[in-house]
Amino acid sequence: GDKAFAQFLTDEIKEEKKIQKHKSLPKVSGGWELEVHGTEARLVRKIAGEKVTVTFNINNSIPPSGDVDTQEEQKPDEQEPELTSTPNFVVEVIKDDTKQTLVLDCHYPEDEIGHEGEEESDIFTIREVSFQPTGESDWKDTNYTLNTDSLDWALYDHLMDFLADRGVDNTFADELIELSTALEHQEYIKFLEDLKSFVKCQ
């Protein structure tokens, strides 16, 4: 059984490498520096008196595909639908002269249908906003967290503009999907390779 498993994995790795779009991770425009630690990635950008950090994790970032049954009928030749990774991401804005960090928890809505009336819909939304003490790794639950569900639209729009002024806009969010998808695929191939050596190990 293990031999067949290993053989299957070998073929699978070959296939995945064939469809891999990026041999190296795509860059995010706008002078962001990328650090990757396993499945967690961080983009950092310094602008006048501020440091902006965007952190995301690719685990569980691929939304479940709804129509599992119909896929069987499409083959043999048709390509499987492309998987895209749309992770939640956290934006931290640190001003040099304060002890506080403004933290904005953003995510990509599952369905983009609700906003058809609006001329230009944002591809991501802000879910929560809070202040956290700068430099502390553990966030305190005692700090007030603003949930945007019940937020005044004008205030919400200002928050979105605030992010856009710091380079976190639709273009950025698109490039983040691209980066995250490439990273996820890279990690997936690595996982298959690790699994193969694990299975072959006697």
CSV table of C-alpha atoms in Angstrom, one decimal:
chain,number,residue,atom,x,y,z
A,1,GLY,CA,0.0,0.0,0.0
A,2,ASP,CA,2.8,2.4,0.9
A,3,LYS,CA,4.5,1.8,-2.4
A,4,ALA,CA,1.4,2.7,-4.4
A,5,PHE,CA,0.9,5.7,-2.1
A,6,ALA,CA,4.4,6.9,-2.8
A,7,GLN,CA,4.0,6.4,-6.5
A,8,PHE,CA,0.7,8.4,-6.4
A,9,LEU,CA,2.5,11.2,-4.6
A,10,THR,CA,5.3,11.3,-7.1
A,11,ASP,CA,2.9,11.7,-9.9
A,12,GLU,CA,0.9,14.3,-8.0
A,13,ILE,CA,4.0,16.4,-7.3
A,14,LYS,CA,4.9,16.3,-11.0
A,15,GLU,CA,1.4,17.5,-11.9
A,16,GLU,CA,1.4,20.3,-9.3
A,17,LYS,CA,4.9,21.5,-10.4
A,18,LYS,CA,3.6,21.6,-14.0
A,19,ILE,CA,0.7,23.9,-13.1
A,20,GLN,CA,2.8,26.0,-10.6
A,21,LYS,CA,2.5,29.5,-12.0
A,22,HIS,CA,5.3,31.1,-10.0
A,23,LYS,CA,8.7,29.5,-9.4
A,24,SER,CA,9.5,32.3,-7.0
A,25,LEU,CA,6.9,34.3,-5.0
A,26,PRO,CA,5.3,37.2,-6.9
A,27,LYS,CA,6.2,40.7,-5.6
A,28,VAL,CA,3.8,43.1,-4.1
A,29,SER,CA,4.2,46.6,-5.6
A,30,GLY,CA,4.6,49.7,-3.5
A,31,GLY,CA,7.8,48.9,-1.7
A,32,TRP,CA,6.6,46.2,0.6
A,33,GLU,CA,9.2,43.9,2.1
A,34,LEU,CA,8.2,40.2,2.5
A,35,GLU,CA,9.2,37.9,5.3
A,36,VAL,CA,7.9,34.4,5.3
A,37,HIS,CA,7.9,32.0,8.3
A,38,GLY,CA,6.3,28.7,7.2
A,39,THR,CA,2.7,29.4,6.5
A,40,GLU,CA,2.8,32.9,8.0
A,41,ALA,CA,3.8,35.9,5.8
A,42,ARG,CA,4.4,39.4,6.8
A,43,LEU,CA,4.7,42.5,4.5
A,44,VAL,CA,6.3,45.6,5.9
A,45,ARG,CA,6.4,49.1,4.6
A,46,LYS,CA,7.9,52.2,6.2
A,47,ILE,CA,6.5,55.6,5.3
A,48,ALA,CA,7.1,59.0,6.8
A,49,GLY,CA,7.0,58.4,10.6
A,50,GLU,CA,5.0,55.2,10.3
A,51,LYS,CA,5.5,51.5,9.9
A,52,VAL,CA,2.8,49.5,8.3
A,53,THR,CA,2.7,45.7,8.7
A,54,VAL,CA,0.4,43.3,7.0
A,55,THR,CA,0.3,39.7,8.4
A,56,PHE,CA,-1.5,36.7,7.0
A,57,ASN,CA,-1.4,32.9,7.3
A,58,ILE,CA,-2.2,30.7,4.4
A,59,ASN,CA,-3.6,27.9,6.5
A,60,ASN,CA,-7.3,27.4,5.8
A,61,SER,CA,-7.2,30.3,3.4
A,62,ILE,CA,-8.8,28.4,0.4
A,63,PRO,CA,-12.5,28.7,0.5
A,64,PRO,CA,-14.3,25.4,0.2
A,65,SER,CA,-15.6,24.8,-3.4
A,66,GLY,CA,-19.3,24.4,-3.4
A,67,ASP,CA,-20.0,22.0,-6.3
A,68,VAL,CA,-18.0,18.9,-5.6
A,69,ASP,CA,-20.4,16.6,-7.5
A,70,THR,CA,-20.2,18.4,-10.8
A,71,GLN,CA,-16.4,18.2,-11.0
A,72,GLU,CA,-16.4,14.5,-11.7
A,73,GLU,CA,-18.2,14.9,-14.9
A,74,GLN,CA,-15.9,17.6,-16.4
A,75,LYS,CA,-12.8,15.5,-16.8
A,76,PRO,CA,-10.9,14.0,-18.6
A,77,ASP,CA,-9.4,17.0,-20.4
A,78,GLU,CA,-10.8,20.0,-18.5
A,79,GLN,CA,-8.6,21.7,-16.0
A,80,GLU,CA,-9.7,21.7,-12.4
A,81,PRO,CA,-10.9,25.1,-11.3
A,82,GLU,CA,-8.0,27.1,-10.1
A,83,LEU,CA,-7.7,27.4,-6.3
A,84,THR,CA,-7.2,30.8,-4.9
A,85,SER,CA,-6.1,31.6,-1.4
A,86,THR,CA,-7.9,34.5,0.2
A,87,PRO,CA,-6.6,34.7,3.7
A,88,ASN,CA,-7.7,37.1,6.4
A,89,PHE,CA,-5.0,39.7,7.0
A,90,VAL,CA,-4.2,42.0,9.8
A,91,VAL,CA,-2.9,45.5,9.2
A,92,GLU,CA,-0.9,47.2,12.0
A,93,VAL,CA,-0.1,50.8,11.8
A,94,ILE,CA,2.6,52.0,14.2
A,95,LYS,CA,3.3,55.7,14.5
A,96,ASP,CA,6.9,56.5,15.6
A,97,ASP,CA,5.9,58.8,18.4
A,98,THR,CA,3.1,56.8,20.1
A,99,LYS,CA,3.0,53.7,22.3
A,100,GLN,CA,0.0,52.4,20.5
A,101,THR,CA,-0.6,50.4,17.4
A,102,LEU,CA,-3.8,50.7,15.4
A,103,VAL,CA,-4.8,47.1,14.4
A,104,LEU,CA,-7.3,46.5,11.6
A,105,ASP,CA,-8.5,43.0,11.0
A,106,CYS,CA,-9.4,42.6,7.3
A,107,HIS,CA,-10.9,39.8,5.3
A,108,TYR,CA,-12.2,38.9,1.8
A,109,PRO,CA,-15.9,38.4,1.9
A,110,GLU,CA,-17.0,34.9,0.7
A,111,ASP,CA,-19.4,36.2,-1.8
A,112,GLU,CA,-19.1,39.5,-3.7
A,113,ILE,CA,-22.7,39.6,-4.7
A,114,GLY,CA,-24.2,41.9,-2.1
A,115,HIS,CA,-22.6,45.0,-3.4
A,116,GLU,CA,-23.8,45.1,-7.0
A,117,GLY,CA,-25.4,48.5,-6.5
A,118,GLU,CA,-22.2,50.2,-5.6
A,119,GLU,CA,-20.1,51.5,-8.4
A,120,GLU,CA,-16.8,50.2,-7.1
A,121,SER,CA,-16.9,47.6,-4.5
A,122,ASP,CA,-13.9,46.9,-2.3
A,123,ILE,CA,-12.6,43.4,-2.6
A,124,PHE,CA,-11.8,43.3,1.1
A,125,THR,CA,-13.6,44.5,4.2
A,126,ILE,CA,-12.4,45.7,7.6
A,127,ARG,CA,-13.9,43.4,10.3
A,128,GLU,CA,-12.5,44.8,13.5
A,129,VAL,CA,-10.4,47.7,14.7
A,130,SER,CA,-8.5,48.1,18.0
A,131,PHE,CA,-5.5,49.7,19.6
A,132,GLN,CA,-2.8,47.5,21.0
A,133,PRO,CA,0.3,48.4,23.0
A,134,THR,CA,3.2,48.7,20.5
A,135,GLY,CA,5.7,45.9,20.8
A,136,GLU,CA,3.7,43.5,22.8
A,137,SER,CA,3.1,40.1,21.1
A,138,ASP,CA,0.1,39.2,23.0
A,139,TRP,CA,-3.0,41.3,22.4
A,140,LYS,CA,-5.1,42.1,25.4
A,141,ASP,CA,-8.8,41.1,25.4
A,142,THR,CA,-9.3,44.0,27.7
A,143,ASN,CA,-8.6,46.5,25.0
A,144,TYR,CA,-11.7,47.9,23.3
A,145,THR,CA,-12.3,46.2,19.9
A,146,LEU,CA,-14.6,47.9,17.4
A,147,ASN,CA,-16.6,45.6,15.3
A,148,THR,CA,-17.5,47.2,12.0
A,149,ASP,CA,-20.9,45.4,11.6
A,150,SER,CA,-22.7,48.2,13.4
A,151,LEU,CA,-20.4,51.0,12.3
A,152,ASP,CA,-21.3,54.4,10.9
A,153,TRP,CA,-20.6,54.1,7.1
A,154,ALA,CA,-18.8,57.5,7.0
A,155,LEU,CA,-16.4,56.3,9.7
A,156,TYR,CA,-15.9,53.0,7.9
A,157,ASP,CA,-15.2,54.8,4.6
A,158,HIS,CA,-12.6,57.0,6.4
A,159,LEU,CA,-10.9,53.9,7.8
A,160,MET,CA,-10.8,52.4,4.3
A,161,ASP,CA,-9.3,55.6,3.0
A,162,PHE,CA,-6.8,55.6,5.9
A,163,LEU,CA,-5.7,52.1,4.7
A,164,ALA,CA,-5.6,53.1,1.0
A,165,ASP,CA,-3.4,56.1,1.9
A,166,ARG,CA,-0.9,53.6,3.4
A,167,GLY,CA,-0.9,51.4,0.3
A,168,VAL,CA,-3.6,48.9,1.4
A,169,ASP,CA,-6.1,49.2,-1.4
A,170,ASN,CA,-7.8,47.0,-3.9
A,171,THR,CA,-4.6,46.6,-6.0
A,172,PHE,CA,-2.7,45.6,-2.9
A,173,ALA,CA,-5.5,43.1,-1.9
A,174,ASP,CA,-5.4,41.6,-5.4
A,175,GLU,CA,-1.6,41.2,-5.3
A,176,LEU,CA,-1.9,39.7,-1.8
A,177,ILE,CA,-4.3,37.0,-3.2
A,178,GLU,CA,-1.7,36.3,-5.9
A,179,LEU,CA,1.1,36.1,-3.4
A,180,SER,CA,-0.9,34.0,-0.9
A,181,THR,CA,-2.0,31.6,-3.6
A,182,ALA,CA,1.6,31.1,-4.8
A,183,LEU,CA,2.8,30.6,-1.3
A,184,GLU,CA,0.0,28.2,-0.5
A,185,HIS,CA,0.8,26.2,-3.6
A,186,GLN,CA,4.5,26.2,-2.8
A,187,GLU,CA,3.8,24.9,0.7
A,188,TYR,CA,1.4,22.3,-0.7
A,189,ILE,CA,4.1,20.9,-3.0
A,190,LYS,CA,6.5,20.9,-0.1
A,191,PHE,CA,4.0,19.0,2.0
A,192,LEU,CA,3.5,16.4,-0.7
A,193,GLU,CA,7.3,15.9,-0.9
A,194,ASP,CA,7.6,15.6,2.9
A,195,LEU,CA,4.7,13.1,2.9
A,196,LYS,CA,6.4,11.1,0.1
A,197,SER,CA,9.6,10.8,2.0
A,198,PHE,CA,7.7,10.0,5.2
A,199,VAL,CA,5.7,7.2,3.4
A,200,LYS,CA,8.9,5.8,1.8
A,201,CYS,CA,10.8,5.8,5.0
A,202,GLN,CA,11.1,2.2,6.3
